[in-house]
Short mmCIF file of N, CA and C in Angstrom, two decimals:
data_model
loop_
_atom_site.label_atom_id
_atom_site.label_comp_id
_atom_site.label_asym_id
_atom_site.label_seq_id
_atom_site.Cartn_x
_atom_site.Cartn_y
_atom_site.Cartn_z
N GLU P 206 -101.36 83.70 86.16
CA GLU P 206 -102.79 83.84 85.48
C GLU P 206 -103.75 84.02 86.68
N VAL P 207 -104.28 84.65 87.30
CA VAL P 207 -105.51 84.84 88.19
C VAL P 207 -106.63 84.04 87.76
N GLN P 208 -107.13 83.05 88.35
CA GLN P 208 -108.29 82.38 88.44
C GLN P 208 -108.98 81.83 89.37
N LEU P 209 -110.43 82.28 89.28
CA LEU P 209 -111.04 81.94 90.61
C LEU P 209 -112.13 81.26 90.19
N GLN P 210 -112.59 79.85 90.95
CA GLN P 210 -113.45 79.00 90.56
C GLN P 210 -114.66 78.91 91.63
N ALA P 211 -115.44 79.37 91.22
CA ALA P 211 -116.71 79.39 92.37
C ALA P 211 -117.90 77.96 92.06
N SER P 212 -118.16 77.82 93.41
CA SER P 212 -119.12 76.56 93.16
C SER P 212 -120.32 76.65 94.68
N GLY P 213 -121.22 76.00 94.34
CA GLY P 213 -122.12 75.78 95.21
C GLY P 213 -123.55 76.77 95.02
N GLY P 214 -123.84 76.99 93.84
CA GLY P 214 -125.25 77.42 93.65
C GLY P 214 -126.16 76.44 93.70
N GLY P 215 -127.47 76.94 93.71
CA GLY P 215 -128.50 75.96 93.26
C GLY P 215 -129.62 76.78 93.47
N SER P 216 -130.74 76.00 93.34
CA SER P 216 -132.22 76.14 93.98
C SER P 216 -132.70 76.02 95.31
N VAL P 217 -133.32 76.58 96.03
CA VAL P 217 -133.51 76.64 97.18
C VAL P 217 -135.16 77.14 97.58
N GLN P 218 -135.65 76.93 98.77
CA GLN P 218 -136.89 77.31 99.07
C GLN P 218 -136.64 78.45 99.95
N ALA P 219 -137.53 79.53 100.01
CA ALA P 219 -137.39 80.75 100.82
C ALA P 219 -137.23 80.38 102.28
N GLY P 220 -136.07 80.88 102.82
CA GLY P 220 -135.98 80.38 104.18
C GLY P 220 -134.85 79.32 104.52
N GLY P 221 -134.49 78.98 102.95
CA GLY P 221 -133.29 77.91 103.03
C GLY P 221 -131.83 78.39 103.27
N SER P 222 -130.72 77.74 103.27
CA SER P 222 -129.33 78.10 103.12
C SER P 222 -128.36 77.59 102.13
N LEU P 223 -127.55 77.81 101.69
CA LEU P 223 -126.51 77.73 100.61
C LEU P 223 -125.24 78.33 101.18
N ARG P 224 -124.28 77.67 100.59
CA ARG P 224 -122.74 78.03 100.79
C ARG P 224 -122.24 77.93 99.84
N LEU P 225 -121.56 78.87 99.26
CA LEU P 225 -120.83 79.05 97.86
C LEU P 225 -119.31 79.38 98.16
N SER P 226 -118.67 78.64 97.52
CA SER P 226 -117.15 78.60 97.66
C SER P 226 -116.28 79.04 96.29
N CYS P 227 -115.29 79.96 96.59
CA CYS P 227 -114.53 80.50 95.49
C CYS P 227 -113.26 79.94 95.83
N THR P 228 -112.40 79.11 95.00
CA THR P 228 -110.86 78.90 95.15
C THR P 228 -109.98 79.55 94.16
N GLY P 229 -109.23 80.63 95.04
CA GLY P 229 -108.12 81.08 94.16
C GLY P 229 -107.14 80.43 93.34
N SER P 230 -106.54 80.91 92.26
CA SER P 230 -105.21 80.41 92.28
C SER P 230 -104.37 81.57 91.11
N GLY P 231 -102.91 81.46 90.84
CA GLY P 231 -102.23 82.74 90.48
C GLY P 231 -102.29 83.80 90.95
N PHE P 232 -102.12 83.62 92.57
CA PHE P 232 -101.88 84.95 93.11
C PHE P 232 -101.65 85.01 94.71
N THR P 233 -100.97 85.78 95.51
CA THR P 233 -100.54 85.71 96.72
C THR P 233 -102.50 85.99 97.35
N PHE P 234 -103.10 85.06 97.92
CA PHE P 234 -104.41 84.93 98.51
C PHE P 234 -104.41 86.29 99.57
N ASP P 235 -103.38 86.33 100.53
CA ASP P 235 -103.46 87.30 101.47
C ASP P 235 -103.32 88.53 101.08
N ASP P 236 -102.67 88.79 99.74
CA ASP P 236 -102.60 90.18 99.40
C ASP P 236 -103.54 90.88 98.33
N TYR P 237 -104.30 90.32 98.24
CA TYR P 237 -105.74 90.50 97.50
C TYR P 237 -107.05 90.76 97.99
N SER P 238 -108.08 91.74 97.97
CA SER P 238 -109.36 91.74 98.31
C SER P 238 -110.17 90.61 97.53
N ILE P 239 -110.86 89.90 98.41
CA ILE P 239 -111.59 88.89 97.38
C ILE P 239 -112.71 88.71 98.47
N GLY P 240 -114.10 88.43 97.45
CA GLY P 240 -115.51 88.42 98.13
C GLY P 240 -116.36 88.16 96.80
N TRP P 241 -117.43 88.72 97.25
CA TRP P 241 -118.64 88.30 96.20
C TRP P 241 -119.26 89.24 95.80
N PHE P 242 -120.21 89.36 94.69
CA PHE P 242 -120.89 90.20 94.02
C PHE P 242 -121.78 89.30 93.50
N ARG P 243 -123.13 90.09 93.18
CA ARG P 243 -124.39 89.48 92.36
C ARG P 243 -124.89 90.38 91.42
N GLN P 244 -125.82 89.27 90.71
CA GLN P 244 -126.84 90.38 89.69
C GLN P 244 -127.50 89.50 89.54
N ALA P 245 -128.83 90.20 89.69
CA ALA P 245 -130.16 89.79 89.71
C ALA P 245 -130.70 90.24 88.20
N PRO P 246 -131.58 89.71 87.66
CA PRO P 246 -132.16 89.69 86.45
C PRO P 246 -132.48 91.27 86.10
N GLY P 247 -131.83 91.97 85.06
CA GLY P 247 -132.49 93.05 84.78
C GLY P 247 -131.71 94.29 85.89
N LYS P 248 -130.92 93.80 86.64
CA LYS P 248 -130.22 94.69 87.80
C LYS P 248 -128.73 94.82 87.49
N GLY P 249 -128.06 95.99 87.95
CA GLY P 249 -126.35 95.82 88.18
C GLY P 249 -125.80 95.04 88.68
N ARG P 250 -124.63 95.06 88.78
CA ARG P 250 -123.88 94.10 89.86
C ARG P 250 -123.54 94.66 91.01
N GLU P 251 -123.71 94.27 92.19
CA GLU P 251 -123.58 94.60 93.36
C GLU P 251 -122.83 93.62 94.43
N ALA P 252 -122.21 94.48 95.08
CA ALA P 252 -121.43 93.67 96.17
C ALA P 252 -122.43 93.17 97.06
N VAL P 253 -122.08 91.97 97.46
CA VAL P 253 -122.80 91.08 98.48
C VAL P 253 -121.91 91.13 99.90
N CYS P 254 -120.27 90.57 99.82
CA CYS P 254 -119.64 90.69 101.09
C CYS P 254 -118.33 90.51 100.62
N TYR P 255 -117.52 90.99 101.17
CA TYR P 255 -116.08 90.95 100.97
C TYR P 255 -114.99 91.36 101.90
N PHE P 256 -113.80 90.82 101.62
CA PHE P 256 -112.96 90.97 102.71
C PHE P 256 -111.93 91.89 101.90
N SER P 257 -111.89 93.14 102.62
CA SER P 257 -110.79 93.99 101.28
C SER P 257 -109.32 94.34 102.47
N LYS P 258 -108.61 94.89 101.58
CA LYS P 258 -107.31 94.88 102.24
C LYS P 258 -107.07 96.57 102.76
N SER P 259 -108.14 97.14 102.54
CA SER P 259 -108.23 98.69 103.16
C SER P 259 -108.64 98.40 104.90
N ASP P 260 -107.93 99.39 105.55
CA ASP P 260 -107.87 99.11 107.16
C ASP P 260 -109.14 100.12 107.13
N GLU P 261 -109.73 100.45 106.40
CA GLU P 261 -111.09 101.19 106.86
C GLU P 261 -112.06 100.40 106.85
N ASP P 262 -112.04 99.51 105.86
CA ASP P 262 -113.48 98.79 106.04
C ASP P 262 -112.94 97.46 105.57
N PRO P 263 -112.70 96.13 106.35
CA PRO P 263 -111.74 94.77 106.06
C PRO P 263 -112.85 93.78 106.07
N THR P 264 -113.85 93.83 106.21
CA THR P 264 -114.96 93.26 106.29
C THR P 264 -116.23 93.90 105.72
N TYR P 265 -116.87 93.76 104.55
CA TYR P 265 -118.33 94.59 104.22
C TYR P 265 -118.98 93.53 103.97
N CYS P 266 -119.97 93.80 104.47
CA CYS P 266 -121.45 93.21 103.73
C CYS P 266 -122.58 93.81 103.45
N ALA P 267 -123.23 93.98 102.57
CA ALA P 267 -124.11 94.93 102.37
C ALA P 267 -125.48 94.65 103.13
N ASP P 268 -126.19 95.81 103.62
CA ASP P 268 -127.08 96.13 104.10
C ASP P 268 -128.18 95.05 104.25
N SER P 269 -128.36 94.81 103.00
CA SER P 269 -129.79 93.86 102.37
C SER P 269 -129.30 92.37 102.90
N VAL P 270 -128.24 91.79 103.23
CA VAL P 270 -127.56 90.67 103.31
C VAL P 270 -127.21 90.48 105.16
N LYS P 271 -126.91 91.66 105.85
CA LYS P 271 -126.42 91.54 106.95
C LYS P 271 -127.17 90.65 107.89
N GLY P 272 -126.74 89.97 109.02
CA GLY P 272 -127.61 89.18 109.66
C GLY P 272 -127.91 87.72 109.00
N ARG P 273 -128.02 87.67 107.78
CA ARG P 273 -128.27 86.60 107.12
C ARG P 273 -127.04 85.67 106.19
N PHE P 274 -126.30 86.42 105.78
CA PHE P 274 -124.99 86.15 105.10
C PHE P 274 -123.91 86.05 105.75
N SER P 275 -122.69 85.59 105.62
CA SER P 275 -121.53 85.89 106.48
C SER P 275 -120.16 85.21 105.31
N ILE P 276 -119.23 86.08 105.74
CA ILE P 276 -117.99 85.55 104.36
C ILE P 276 -117.08 85.06 105.22
N SER P 277 -116.00 84.06 105.05
CA SER P 277 -115.20 83.50 105.52
C SER P 277 -114.24 82.88 104.37
N SER P 278 -112.96 82.51 105.17
CA SER P 278 -112.41 82.07 104.45
C SER P 278 -111.21 81.14 104.99
N ASP P 279 -110.36 80.24 104.12
CA ASP P 279 -109.33 79.32 104.51
C ASP P 279 -108.19 79.98 103.49
N ASN P 280 -107.47 80.76 104.40
CA ASN P 280 -106.29 81.15 103.41
C ASN P 280 -105.19 79.93 102.80
N ALA P 281 -105.03 79.07 103.74
CA ALA P 281 -103.98 77.75 103.44
C ALA P 281 -105.00 77.37 102.10
N LYS P 282 -106.11 77.41 101.86
CA LYS P 282 -106.93 76.29 100.83
C LYS P 282 -107.18 77.32 99.46
N MET P 283 -106.72 78.85 100.00
CA MET P 283 -107.08 80.14 99.13
C MET P 283 -108.50 80.01 98.88
N THR P 284 -109.43 79.85 99.86
CA THR P 284 -110.93 79.83 99.52
C THR P 284 -111.57 80.51 100.34
N VAL P 285 -112.57 81.07 99.63
CA VAL P 285 -113.27 81.89 100.49
C VAL P 285 -114.62 81.36 100.40
N TYR P 286 -115.68 81.84 101.38
CA TYR P 286 -116.98 81.25 101.48
C TYR P 286 -117.99 82.09 101.80
N LEU P 287 -119.12 82.06 100.98
CA LEU P 287 -120.30 82.90 101.50
C LEU P 287 -121.39 81.73 102.00
N GLN P 288 -121.81 81.83 102.92
CA GLN P 288 -122.99 81.37 103.99
C GLN P 288 -123.98 81.84 103.82
N MET P 289 -125.16 81.93 103.31
CA MET P 289 -126.18 82.34 103.04
C MET P 289 -127.34 81.69 104.12
N ASN P 290 -127.94 82.29 104.65
CA ASN P 290 -129.22 81.66 105.53
C ASN P 290 -130.25 82.67 105.21
N SER P 291 -131.51 82.18 105.81
CA SER P 291 -132.85 82.71 105.45
C SER P 291 -132.87 83.49 104.42
N LEU P 292 -132.68 82.71 102.92
CA LEU P 292 -132.72 82.83 101.63
C LEU P 292 -134.30 83.72 101.54
N ALA P 293 -134.18 84.64 100.66
CA ALA P 293 -135.48 84.89 100.03
C ALA P 293 -135.29 85.16 98.62
N PRO P 294 -136.43 85.27 97.66
CA PRO P 294 -136.40 85.43 96.75
C PRO P 294 -136.04 86.10 96.27
N ASP P 295 -135.72 87.57 96.79
CA ASP P 295 -135.00 88.64 96.57
C ASP P 295 -133.57 88.28 96.08
N ASP P 296 -132.75 87.35 96.74
CA ASP P 296 -131.55 87.14 96.71
C ASP P 296 -131.24 86.07 95.50
N THR P 297 -132.31 85.63 94.75
CA THR P 297 -132.11 85.24 93.39
C THR P 297 -131.16 86.08 92.67
N ALA P 298 -130.12 85.49 92.08
CA ALA P 298 -128.97 86.16 91.32
C ALA P 298 -127.93 85.29 91.05
N VAL P 299 -127.15 85.77 89.57
CA VAL P 299 -126.05 84.92 89.61
C VAL P 299 -125.01 85.71 90.74
N TYR P 300 -124.32 84.62 91.19
CA TYR P 300 -123.56 85.21 92.10
C TYR P 300 -121.57 85.21 91.51
N TYR P 301 -120.71 86.03 91.41
CA TYR P 301 -119.78 86.24 91.11
C TYR P 301 -118.77 86.00 92.25
N CYS P 302 -117.82 85.47 92.37
CA CYS P 302 -116.55 85.60 92.84
C CYS P 302 -115.54 86.79 92.12
N ALA P 303 -114.68 87.41 93.01
CA ALA P 303 -114.12 88.33 92.40
C ALA P 303 -112.90 88.80 93.45
N ALA P 304 -111.95 89.49 92.61
CA ALA P 304 -110.78 89.83 93.75
C ALA P 304 -109.91 90.71 92.94
N ASP P 305 -108.99 91.59 93.91
CA ASP P 305 -108.55 92.42 93.32
C ASP P 305 -107.24 93.04 94.13
N GLY P 306 -106.19 92.96 93.46
CA GLY P 306 -104.79 93.44 94.32
C GLY P 306 -104.65 94.89 94.53
N VAL P 307 -105.62 95.54 94.24
CA VAL P 307 -105.33 97.03 94.53
C VAL P 307 -106.27 97.61 96.02
N VAL P 308 -105.65 98.21 96.84
CA VAL P 308 -106.36 98.13 98.13
C VAL P 308 -107.63 99.20 97.78
N GLY P 309 -108.57 98.69 98.26
CA GLY P 309 -109.97 99.81 98.11
C GLY P 309 -110.48 99.46 97.23
N ALA P 310 -110.23 98.72 96.06
CA ALA P 310 -111.33 98.49 94.69
C ALA P 310 -112.56 98.29 94.73
N PHE P 311 -112.54 97.38 95.81
CA PHE P 311 -113.96 96.96 96.16
C PHE P 311 -114.86 97.92 96.32
N ARG P 312 -114.55 98.93 97.28
CA ARG P 312 -115.28 100.20 97.63
C ARG P 312 -115.49 100.89 96.34
N HIS P 313 -114.80 100.66 94.91
CA HIS P 313 -115.42 101.77 94.19
C HIS P 313 -116.19 100.94 92.98
N GLY P 314 -116.77 99.86 93.06
CA GLY P 314 -117.74 99.35 92.29
C GLY P 314 -116.98 98.06 91.53
N PRO P 315 -117.93 97.41 91.04
CA PRO P 315 -117.39 96.31 90.13
C PRO P 315 -116.87 96.67 88.91
N GLU P 316 -116.88 97.83 88.62
CA GLU P 316 -116.38 98.33 87.25
C GLU P 316 -114.67 98.37 87.64
N VAL P 317 -113.92 98.61 88.74
CA VAL P 317 -112.98 98.35 88.46
C VAL P 317 -112.09 97.02 89.31
N VAL P 318 -113.27 96.11 89.62
CA VAL P 318 -112.68 94.99 90.10
C VAL P 318 -111.76 94.26 88.98
N GLY P 319 -110.67 94.03 89.32
CA GLY P 319 -109.92 93.07 88.06
C GLY P 319 -110.15 91.67 87.82
N TYR P 320 -110.66 90.75 88.81
CA TYR P 320 -110.67 89.42 88.18
C TYR P 320 -111.96 88.88 88.83
N TRP P 321 -112.73 88.10 87.60
CA TRP P 321 -113.78 87.40 88.05
C TRP P 321 -113.84 85.99 87.81
N GLY P 322 -114.54 85.13 88.54
CA GLY P 322 -114.73 83.75 88.43
C GLY P 322 -115.88 83.93 87.63
N ARG P 323 -116.50 82.79 87.15
CA ARG P 323 -117.82 82.50 86.25
C ARG P 323 -118.94 82.71 87.45
N GLY P 324 -119.80 83.37 87.00
CA GLY P 324 -121.11 83.38 88.16
C GLY P 324 -121.71 81.77 88.39
N THR P 325 -122.14 81.75 89.39
CA THR P 325 -122.87 80.63 89.88
C THR P 325 -124.21 80.91 90.01
N GLN P 326 -125.45 80.37 89.68
CA GLN P 326 -126.71 80.70 90.10
C GLN P 326 -127.16 80.09 90.90
N VAL P 327 -128.05 81.41 91.90
CA VAL P 327 -128.68 80.94 93.20
C VAL P 327 -130.38 81.48 92.82
N THR P 328 -131.01 80.31 92.88
CA THR P 328 -132.66 80.92 92.66
C THR P 328 -133.44 80.17 93.78
N VAL P 329 -134.16 81.48 94.55
CA VAL P 329 -134.99 81.37 95.35
C VAL P 329 -136.09 81.19 95.34
N SER P 330 -137.15 80.44 95.60
CA SER P 330 -138.62 80.03 95.49
C SER P 330 -139.07 80.45 96.58
N SER P 331 -140.52 81.17 96.24
CA SER P 331 -141.27 81.10 97.81
C SER P 331 -142.26 80.21 97.90
#
């Protein structure tokens, strides 16, 4: 059974930093695309950063977070991290770790991504 355990959310002031962690189990970590989505109040779920098994786009970060957020992984620990710097109130959202074994799944949107962890709340105050 694929499981994703996310942690690291919290409340910070604008300009602050947080690091999210997501540890997977029940699947071959190297064979899966894995990364982060977020959902702000009243908005749809959007991709933030992810590692994709697609050669066309192996590492993706949304334009809105480029230069501020970065994704990394420790494959031996089956853990992916999201380092978030220069946080802004617009980054306030529930952040979800996600994974999928189908190549390119993440590019087709959250509706086709197969596995999700529980969300972790990130709140940025001005």
